[in-house]
Amino acid sequence: GDSVTQTEGLVTLTKGLPVMLNCTYQTTYSPFLFWYVQHLNEAPKLLLKSSTDNKRTEHQGFYATLHKSSSSFHLQKSSVQLSDSALYFCAYDSGYNKLTFGKGTVLLVSP
Amino acid sequence: AQTIHQWPVAEIKAVGSPLSLGCTIKGKSSPNLYWYWQATGGTLQQLFYSITVGQVESVVQLNLSASRPKDDQFILSTEKLLLSHSGFYLCAWSSNWGGAGEQYFGPGTRLTVL
């Protein structure tokens, strides 16, 4: 069935290092893909979205490229900051007014 | 600009007691509305969605119900709370036409059931 698989659990990095959070999906649709970021005790916020194959989309220093051939939409940043510590969700629009979310990846950035 | 408000901000309730959570969106006509539940540090589980006043579809059964009494209002309720209802409840909206299906979340209500 339809699903989203993310980098499991916790990713810890030192400030200034690059990060890549993996996201792969399985769906019979040609979906829109999203990344949401949720800081502690806050609501999730939309970070990136894409439906265009092989086109890089960027926002707030984060970027991702949808690759339909490999069903992937990995999130990257070249230099993480302390403020990037948060829970990150990959999701896709599976139609019928439903977003399917991955389990989430916690990114923890240390000084 | 659209704004989404949820109430209350937090609740502490006893097992077996009733619950009503609310969500109001301003600045958007006829939005699609959603309720989500999130365990601490967990994923987002969609509970209900509504595309029009008076019409609500259930996605999962968690002994909860939802209603949409007005175009800009979405209510989540139960007559009897369970311990498993504890968590973070989020209301979200999306455009009913165009767009990519992206949803925008309200600030949430944190519910603790004791």
PDB file of C-alpha atoms in Angstrom:
ATOM      1  CA  GLY A   1       0.000   0.000   0.000  1.00  0.00           C
ATOM      2  CA  ASP A   2       0.904   3.669  -0.009  1.00  0.00           C
ATOM      3  CA  SER A   3       3.641   4.652   2.434  1.00  0.00           C
ATOM      4  CA  VAL A   4       6.462   7.024   3.258  1.00  0.00           C
ATOM      5  CA  THR A   5       9.771   5.886   4.737  1.00  0.00           C
ATOM      6  CA  GLN A   6      12.134   8.312   6.424  1.00  0.00           C
ATOM      7  CA  THR A   7      15.550   8.185   8.038  1.00  0.00           C
ATOM      8  CA  GLU A   8      14.796   6.507  11.311  1.00  0.00           C
ATOM      9  CA  GLY A   9      14.899   8.187  14.690  1.00  0.00           C
ATOM     10  CA  LEU A  10      17.536  10.683  15.653  1.00  0.00           C
ATOM     11  CA  VAL A  11      20.234  12.424  13.618  1.00  0.00           C
ATOM     12  CA  THR A  12      22.812  14.353  15.637  1.00  0.00           C
ATOM     13  CA  LEU A  13      25.204  16.815  14.019  1.00  0.00           C
ATOM     14  CA  THR A  14      27.572  19.581  14.956  1.00  0.00           C
ATOM     15  CA  LYS A  15      26.706  23.077  13.815  1.00  0.00           C
ATOM     16  CA  GLY A  16      28.043  23.897  10.362  1.00  0.00           C
ATOM     17  CA  LEU A  17      27.984  20.355   8.998  1.00  0.00           C
ATOM     18  CA  PRO A  18      25.804  19.237   6.076  1.00  0.00           C
ATOM     19  CA  VAL A  19      22.735  17.069   6.580  1.00  0.00           C
ATOM     20  CA  MET A  20      20.625  14.787   4.437  1.00  0.00           C
ATOM     21  CA  LEU A  21      17.378  13.309   5.723  1.00  0.00           C
ATOM     22  CA  ASN A  22      16.126  10.489   3.556  1.00  0.00           C
ATOM     23  CA  CYS A  23      12.584  10.109   2.300  1.00  0.00           C
ATOM     24  CA  THR A  24      11.257   7.462  -0.060  1.00  0.00           C
ATOM     25  CA  TYR A  25       7.671   6.820  -0.927  1.00  0.00           C
ATOM     26  CA  GLN A  26       5.431   4.174  -2.423  1.00  0.00           C
ATOM     27  CA  THR A  27       2.279   5.231  -4.194  1.00  0.00           C
ATOM     28  CA  THR A  28       0.302   4.458  -7.281  1.00  0.00           C
ATOM     29  CA  TYR A  29      -0.331   8.178  -7.829  1.00  0.00           C
ATOM     30  CA  SER A  30       1.945  10.841  -9.230  1.00  0.00           C
ATOM     31  CA  PRO A  31       2.063  12.726  -5.986  1.00  0.00           C
ATOM     32  CA  PHE A  32       3.013  16.034  -4.536  1.00  0.00           C
ATOM     33  CA  LEU A  33       5.779  15.592  -1.940  1.00  0.00           C
ATOM     34  CA  PHE A  34       6.284  17.767   1.111  1.00  0.00           C
ATOM     35  CA  TRP A  35       8.681  18.341   3.966  1.00  0.00           C
ATOM     36  CA  TYR A  36       7.306  19.709   7.209  1.00  0.00           C
ATOM     37  CA  VAL A  37       9.344  20.923  10.191  1.00  0.00           C
ATOM     38  CA  GLN A  38       8.062  20.867  13.756  1.00  0.00           C
ATOM     39  CA  HIS A  39       9.954  22.634  16.512  1.00  0.00           C
ATOM     40  CA  LEU A  40       9.434  21.601  20.103  1.00  0.00           C
ATOM     41  CA  ASN A  41       5.908  22.303  21.355  1.00  0.00           C
ATOM     42  CA  GLU A  42       4.927  23.931  18.081  1.00  0.00           C
ATOM     43  CA  ALA A  43       2.766  22.955  15.126  1.00  0.00           C
ATOM     44  CA  PRO A  44       4.277  21.489  11.956  1.00  0.00           C
ATOM     45  CA  LYS A  45       5.135  24.065   9.304  1.00  0.00           C
ATOM     46  CA  LEU A  46       5.470  23.487   5.592  1.00  0.00           C
ATOM     47  CA  LEU A  47       9.113  23.683   4.568  1.00  0.00           C
ATOM     48  CA  LEU A  48       9.221  22.441   0.956  1.00  0.00           C
ATOM     49  CA  LYS A  49       6.915  21.020  -1.672  1.00  0.00           C
ATOM     50  CA  SER A  50       7.380  19.570  -5.139  1.00  0.00           C
ATOM     51  CA  SER A  51       5.708  17.565  -7.860  1.00  0.00           C
ATOM     52  CA  THR A  52       8.227  18.197 -10.620  1.00  0.00           C
ATOM     53  CA  ASP A  53      10.612  15.401 -11.428  1.00  0.00           C
ATOM     54  CA  ASN A  54      14.332  16.202 -11.129  1.00  0.00           C
ATOM     55  CA  LYS A  55      13.786  19.825 -10.149  1.00  0.00           C
ATOM     56  CA  ARG A  56      15.446  21.185  -7.001  1.00  0.00           C
ATOM     57  CA  THR A  57      13.220  23.167  -4.673  1.00  0.00           C
ATOM     58  CA  GLU A  58      14.661  25.376  -1.921  1.00  0.00           C
ATOM     59  CA  HIS A  59      13.482  27.273   1.127  1.00  0.00           C
ATOM     60  CA  GLN A  60      15.260  28.704   4.159  1.00  0.00           C
ATOM     61  CA  GLY A  61      18.534  27.063   3.174  1.00  0.00           C
ATOM     62  CA  PHE A  62      16.974  23.622   2.857  1.00  0.00           C
ATOM     63  CA  TYR A  63      16.593  21.946  -0.509  1.00  0.00           C
ATOM     64  CA  ALA A  64      15.236  18.745  -1.988  1.00  0.00           C
ATOM     65  CA  THR A  65      14.875  17.192  -5.426  1.00  0.00           C
ATOM     66  CA  LEU A  66      12.023  14.867  -6.329  1.00  0.00           C
ATOM     67  CA  HIS A  67      13.307  11.817  -8.194  1.00  0.00           C
ATOM     68  CA  LYS A  68      10.384   9.799  -9.448  1.00  0.00           C
ATOM     69  CA  SER A  69      12.645   7.099 -10.860  1.00  0.00           C
ATOM     70  CA  SER A  70      13.801   6.245  -7.354  1.00  0.00           C
ATOM     71  CA  SER A  71      10.676   7.510  -5.530  1.00  0.00           C
ATOM     72  CA  SER A  72      12.809   9.765  -3.341  1.00  0.00           C
ATOM     73  CA  PHE A  73      12.625  13.284  -1.939  1.00  0.00           C
ATOM     74  CA  HIS A  74      15.604  13.663   0.382  1.00  0.00           C
ATOM     75  CA  LEU A  75      15.978  16.858   2.414  1.00  0.00           C
ATOM     76  CA  GLN A  76      19.386  18.536   2.492  1.00  0.00           C
ATOM     77  CA  LYS A  77      21.139  21.525   3.936  1.00  0.00           C
ATOM     78  CA  SER A  78      24.766  22.443   3.423  1.00  0.00           C
ATOM     79  CA  SER A  79      25.387  23.887   6.887  1.00  0.00           C
ATOM     80  CA  VAL A  80      23.041  23.201   9.802  1.00  0.00           C
ATOM     81  CA  GLN A  81      22.380  25.733  12.542  1.00  0.00           C
ATOM     82  CA  LEU A  82      21.319  25.269  16.153  1.00  0.00           C
ATOM     83  CA  SER A  83      17.859  26.548  15.209  1.00  0.00           C
ATOM     84  CA  ASP A  84      17.448  23.645  12.769  1.00  0.00           C
ATOM     85  CA  SER A  85      17.007  21.248  15.698  1.00  0.00           C
ATOM     86  CA  ALA A  86      13.479  19.940  15.199  1.00  0.00           C
ATOM     87  CA  LEU A  87      11.315  17.029  14.072  1.00  0.00           C
ATOM     88  CA  TYR A  88      11.115  16.690  10.290  1.00  0.00           C
ATOM     89  CA  PHE A  89       8.326  14.927   8.420  1.00  0.00           C
ATOM     90  CA  CYS A  90       8.190  13.859   4.823  1.00  0.00           C
ATOM     91  CA  ALA A  91       4.666  13.560   3.423  1.00  0.00           C
ATOM     92  CA  TYR A  92       2.824  13.116   0.168  1.00  0.00           C
ATOM     93  CA  ASP A  93      -0.610  13.981  -1.072  1.00  0.00           C
ATOM     94  CA  SER A  94      -2.228  10.619  -1.682  1.00  0.00           C
ATOM     95  CA  GLY A  95      -5.447  12.163  -2.935  1.00  0.00           C
ATOM     96  CA  TYR A  96      -8.888  11.979  -1.346  1.00  0.00           C
ATOM     97  CA  ASN A  97      -7.947  14.874   0.953  1.00  0.00           C
ATOM     98  CA  LYS A  98      -5.267  12.880   2.712  1.00  0.00           C
ATOM     99  CA  LEU A  99      -1.635  13.575   3.458  1.00  0.00           C
ATOM    100  CA  THR A 100       0.403  10.498   4.325  1.00  0.00           C
ATOM    101  CA  PHE A 101       3.215  11.326   6.740  1.00  0.00           C
ATOM    102  CA  GLY A 102       6.399   9.452   7.503  1.00  0.00           C
ATOM    103  CA  LYS A 103       7.303   8.626  11.081  1.00  0.00           C
ATOM    104  CA  GLY A 104       9.513  11.683  11.381  1.00  0.00           C
ATOM    105  CA  THR A 105      13.214  12.277  11.938  1.00  0.00           C
ATOM    106  CA  VAL A 106      14.580  14.250  14.860  1.00  0.00           C
ATOM    107  CA  LEU A 107      17.518  16.462  13.929  1.00  0.00           C
ATOM    108  CA  LEU A 108      19.593  17.600  16.885  1.00  0.00           C
ATOM    109  CA  VAL A 109      22.307  20.161  16.220  1.00  0.00           C
ATOM    110  CA  SER A 110      24.982  20.715  18.850  1.00  0.00           C
ATOM    111  CA  PRO A 111      27.351  23.691  19.220  1.00  0.00           C
TER     112      PRO A 111
ATOM    113  CA  ALA B   1      -3.705  36.220   5.238  1.00  0.00           C
ATOM    114  CA  GLN B   2      -5.260  33.124   6.728  1.00  0.00           C
ATOM    115  CA  THR B   3      -5.134  32.537  10.465  1.00  0.00           C
ATOM    116  CA  ILE B   4      -6.097  29.394  12.305  1.00  0.00           C
ATOM    117  CA  HIS B   5      -6.945  29.368  15.971  1.00  0.00           C
ATOM    118  CA  GLN B   6      -7.436  26.397  18.253  1.00  0.00           C
ATOM    119  CA  TRP B   7      -8.955  26.240  21.705  1.00  0.00           C
ATOM    120  CA  PRO B   8      -8.175  25.463  24.402  1.00  0.00           C
ATOM    121  CA  VAL B   9      -4.390  25.635  24.322  1.00  0.00           C
ATOM    122  CA  ALA B  10      -4.172  22.753  26.799  1.00  0.00           C
ATOM    123  CA  GLU B  11      -6.514  20.543  28.783  1.00  0.00           C
ATOM    124  CA  ILE B  12      -6.130  18.133  31.668  1.00  0.00           C
ATOM    125  CA  LYS B  13      -9.133  15.822  31.897  1.00  0.00           C
ATOM    126  CA  ALA B  14     -10.188  12.721  33.779  1.00  0.00           C
ATOM    127  CA  VAL B  15     -10.788   9.364  32.135  1.00  0.00           C
ATOM    128  CA  GLY B  16     -14.449   9.040  31.275  1.00  0.00           C
ATOM    129  CA  SER B  17     -15.101  12.777  31.074  1.00  0.00           C
ATOM    130  CA  PRO B  18     -16.330  14.516  27.918  1.00  0.00           C
ATOM    131  CA  LEU B  19     -14.171  16.631  25.645  1.00  0.00           C
ATOM    132  CA  SER B  20     -14.689  19.341  23.077  1.00  0.00           C
ATOM    133  CA  LEU B  21     -11.861  20.943  21.100  1.00  0.00           C
ATOM    134  CA  GLY B  22     -12.372  23.747  18.634  1.00  0.00           C
ATOM    135  CA  CYS B  23     -10.730  25.195  15.571  1.00  0.00           C
ATOM    136  CA  THR B  24     -11.532  28.380  13.664  1.00  0.00           C
ATOM    137  CA  ILE B  25      -9.988  29.600  10.442  1.00  0.00           C
ATOM    138  CA  LYS B  26     -10.189  33.184   9.267  1.00  0.00           C
ATOM    139  CA  GLY B  27      -9.341  34.677   5.913  1.00  0.00           C
ATOM    140  CA  LYS B  28     -10.157  31.613   3.835  1.00  0.00           C
ATOM    141  CA  SER B  29     -13.483  30.847   2.274  1.00  0.00           C
ATOM    142  CA  SER B  30     -14.685  27.234   2.178  1.00  0.00           C
ATOM    143  CA  PRO B  31     -11.429  25.568   3.207  1.00  0.00           C
ATOM    144  CA  ASN B  32     -10.938  21.854   3.576  1.00  0.00           C
ATOM    145  CA  LEU B  33     -10.454  21.182   7.298  1.00  0.00           C
ATOM    146  CA  TYR B  34      -8.671  18.348   9.079  1.00  0.00           C
ATOM    147  CA  TRP B  35      -8.085  16.979  12.570  1.00  0.00           C
ATOM    148  CA  TYR B  36      -4.837  15.221  13.464  1.00  0.00           C
ATOM    149  CA  TRP B  37      -3.558  13.464  16.560  1.00  0.00           C
ATOM    150  CA  GLN B  38       0.095  13.242  17.507  1.00  0.00           C
ATOM    151  CA  ALA B  39       1.660  11.279  20.339  1.00  0.00           C
ATOM    152  CA  THR B  40       4.710  12.948  21.889  1.00  0.00           C
ATOM    153  CA  GLY B  41       7.496  12.792  19.294  1.00  0.00           C
ATOM    154  CA  GLY B  42       5.297  10.692  17.041  1.00  0.00           C
ATOM    155  CA  THR B  43       3.921  10.926  13.560  1.00  0.00           C
ATOM    156  CA  LEU B  44       0.786  12.772  12.516  1.00  0.00           C
ATOM    157  CA  GLN B  45      -2.330  10.647  12.340  1.00  0.00           C
ATOM    158  CA  GLN B  46      -5.208  12.134  10.388  1.00  0.00           C
ATOM    159  CA  LEU B  47      -8.519  11.638  12.216  1.00  0.00           C
ATOM    160  CA  PHE B  48     -11.175  13.487  10.200  1.00  0.00           C
ATOM    161  CA  TYR B  49     -11.556  15.761   7.253  1.00  0.00           C
ATOM    162  CA  SER B  50     -14.315  18.003   5.985  1.00  0.00           C
ATOM    163  CA  ILE B  51     -14.730  19.647   2.621  1.00  0.00           C
ATOM    164  CA  THR B  52     -17.955  21.486   3.382  1.00  0.00           C
ATOM    165  CA  VAL B  53     -20.275  22.570   6.190  1.00  0.00           C
ATOM    166  CA  GLY B  54     -22.126  19.704   7.787  1.00  0.00           C
ATOM    167  CA  GLN B  55     -20.038  17.026   6.098  1.00  0.00           C
ATOM    168  CA  VAL B  56     -17.281  15.155   7.945  1.00  0.00           C
ATOM    169  CA  GLU B  57     -15.413  12.013   6.937  1.00  0.00           C
ATOM    170  CA  SER B  58     -13.706   9.758   9.468  1.00  0.00           C
ATOM    171  CA  VAL B  59     -10.251   8.425   8.661  1.00  0.00           C
ATOM    172  CA  VAL B  60      -9.586   6.358  11.783  1.00  0.00           C
ATOM    173  CA  GLN B  61     -11.782   5.211  14.628  1.00  0.00           C
ATOM    174  CA  LEU B  62     -10.545   6.439  17.987  1.00  0.00           C
ATOM    175  CA  ASN B  63     -13.850   6.905  19.836  1.00  0.00           C
ATOM    176  CA  LEU B  64     -13.883  10.521  18.709  1.00  0.00           C
ATOM    177  CA  SER B  65     -16.303  12.476  16.579  1.00  0.00           C
ATOM    178  CA  ALA B  66     -16.078  15.691  14.619  1.00  0.00           C
ATOM    179  CA  SER B  67     -18.500  18.266  13.309  1.00  0.00           C
ATOM    180  CA  ARG B  68     -18.378  21.291  11.086  1.00  0.00           C
ATOM    181  CA  PRO B  69     -21.182  23.596  12.171  1.00  0.00           C
ATOM    182  CA  LYS B  70     -19.936  26.618  10.210  1.00  0.00           C
ATOM    183  CA  ASP B  71     -17.721  27.145   7.176  1.00  0.00           C
ATOM    184  CA  ASP B  72     -14.883  28.388   9.377  1.00  0.00           C
ATOM    185  CA  GLN B  73     -15.282  26.075  12.375  1.00  0.00           C
ATOM    186  CA  PHE B  74     -14.345  22.476  13.090  1.00  0.00           C
ATOM    187  CA  ILE B  75     -15.088  20.728  16.380  1.00  0.00           C
ATOM    188  CA  LEU B  76     -13.595  17.516  17.792  1.00  0.00           C
ATOM    189  CA  SER B  77     -15.375  15.808  20.654  1.00  0.00           C
ATOM    190  CA  THR B  78     -16.019  12.684  22.649  1.00  0.00           C
ATOM    191  CA  GLU B  79     -18.403  11.809  25.429  1.00  0.00           C
ATOM    192  CA  LYS B  80     -15.915   9.575  27.244  1.00  0.00           C
ATOM    193  CA  LEU B  81     -12.182  10.119  27.287  1.00  0.00           C
ATOM    194  CA  LEU B  82      -9.707   7.248  27.389  1.00  0.00           C
ATOM    195  CA  LEU B  83      -6.100   7.367  28.571  1.00  0.00           C
ATOM    196  CA  SER B  84      -5.065   6.722  24.970  1.00  0.00           C
ATOM    197  CA  HIS B  85      -6.605  10.040  23.916  1.00  0.00           C
ATOM    198  CA  SER B  86      -3.718  11.934  25.490  1.00  0.00           C
ATOM    199  CA  GLY B  87      -1.605  13.757  22.943  1.00  0.00           C
ATOM    200  CA  PHE B  88      -1.371  16.786  20.710  1.00  0.00           C
ATOM    201  CA  TYR B  89      -4.419  17.617  18.597  1.00  0.00           C
ATOM    202  CA  LEU B  90      -3.863  19.665  15.505  1.00  0.00           C
ATOM    203  CA  CYS B  91      -6.358  21.289  13.201  1.00  0.00           C
ATOM    204  CA  ALA B  92      -5.265  21.992   9.633  1.00  0.00           C
ATOM    205  CA  TRP B  93      -6.679  23.538   6.492  1.00  0.00           C
ATOM    206  CA  SER B  94      -6.044  23.303   2.790  1.00  0.00           C
ATOM    207  CA  SER B  95      -7.413  25.086  -0.203  1.00  0.00           C
ATOM    208  CA  ASN B  96     -10.449  23.473  -1.791  1.00  0.00           C
ATOM    209  CA  TRP B  97      -9.171  24.205  -5.274  1.00  0.00           C
ATOM    210  CA  GLY B  98      -5.809  24.545  -6.921  1.00  0.00           C
ATOM    211  CA  GLY B  99      -2.725  24.164  -4.779  1.00  0.00           C
ATOM    212  CA  ALA B 100      -0.670  21.057  -4.269  1.00  0.00           C
ATOM    213  CA  GLY B 101      -2.727  19.589  -1.437  1.00  0.00           C
ATOM    214  CA  GLU B 102      -0.473  21.138   1.178  1.00  0.00           C
ATOM    215  CA  GLN B 103      -2.022  21.583   4.592  1.00  0.00           C
ATOM    216  CA  TYR B 104      -1.411  24.350   7.106  1.00  0.00           C
ATOM    217  CA  PHE B 105      -1.612  23.602  10.792  1.00  0.00           C
ATOM    218  CA  GLY B 106      -3.038  25.467  13.745  1.00  0.00           C
ATOM    219  CA  PRO B 107      -1.083  25.846  17.007  1.00  0.00           C
ATOM    220  CA  GLY B 108      -2.580  22.709  18.515  1.00  0.00           C
ATOM    221  CA  THR B 109      -4.186  21.643  21.781  1.00  0.00           C
ATOM    222  CA  ARG B 110      -2.240  19.502  24.218  1.00  0.00           C
ATOM    223  CA  LEU B 111      -4.516  17.027  25.985  1.00  0.00           C
ATOM    224  CA  THR B 112      -3.564  15.070  29.066  1.00  0.00           C
ATOM    225  CA  VAL B 113      -5.985  12.405  30.248  1.00  0.00           C
ATOM    226  CA  LEU B 114      -5.469  11.150  33.810  1.00  0.00           C
TER     227      LEU B 114
END
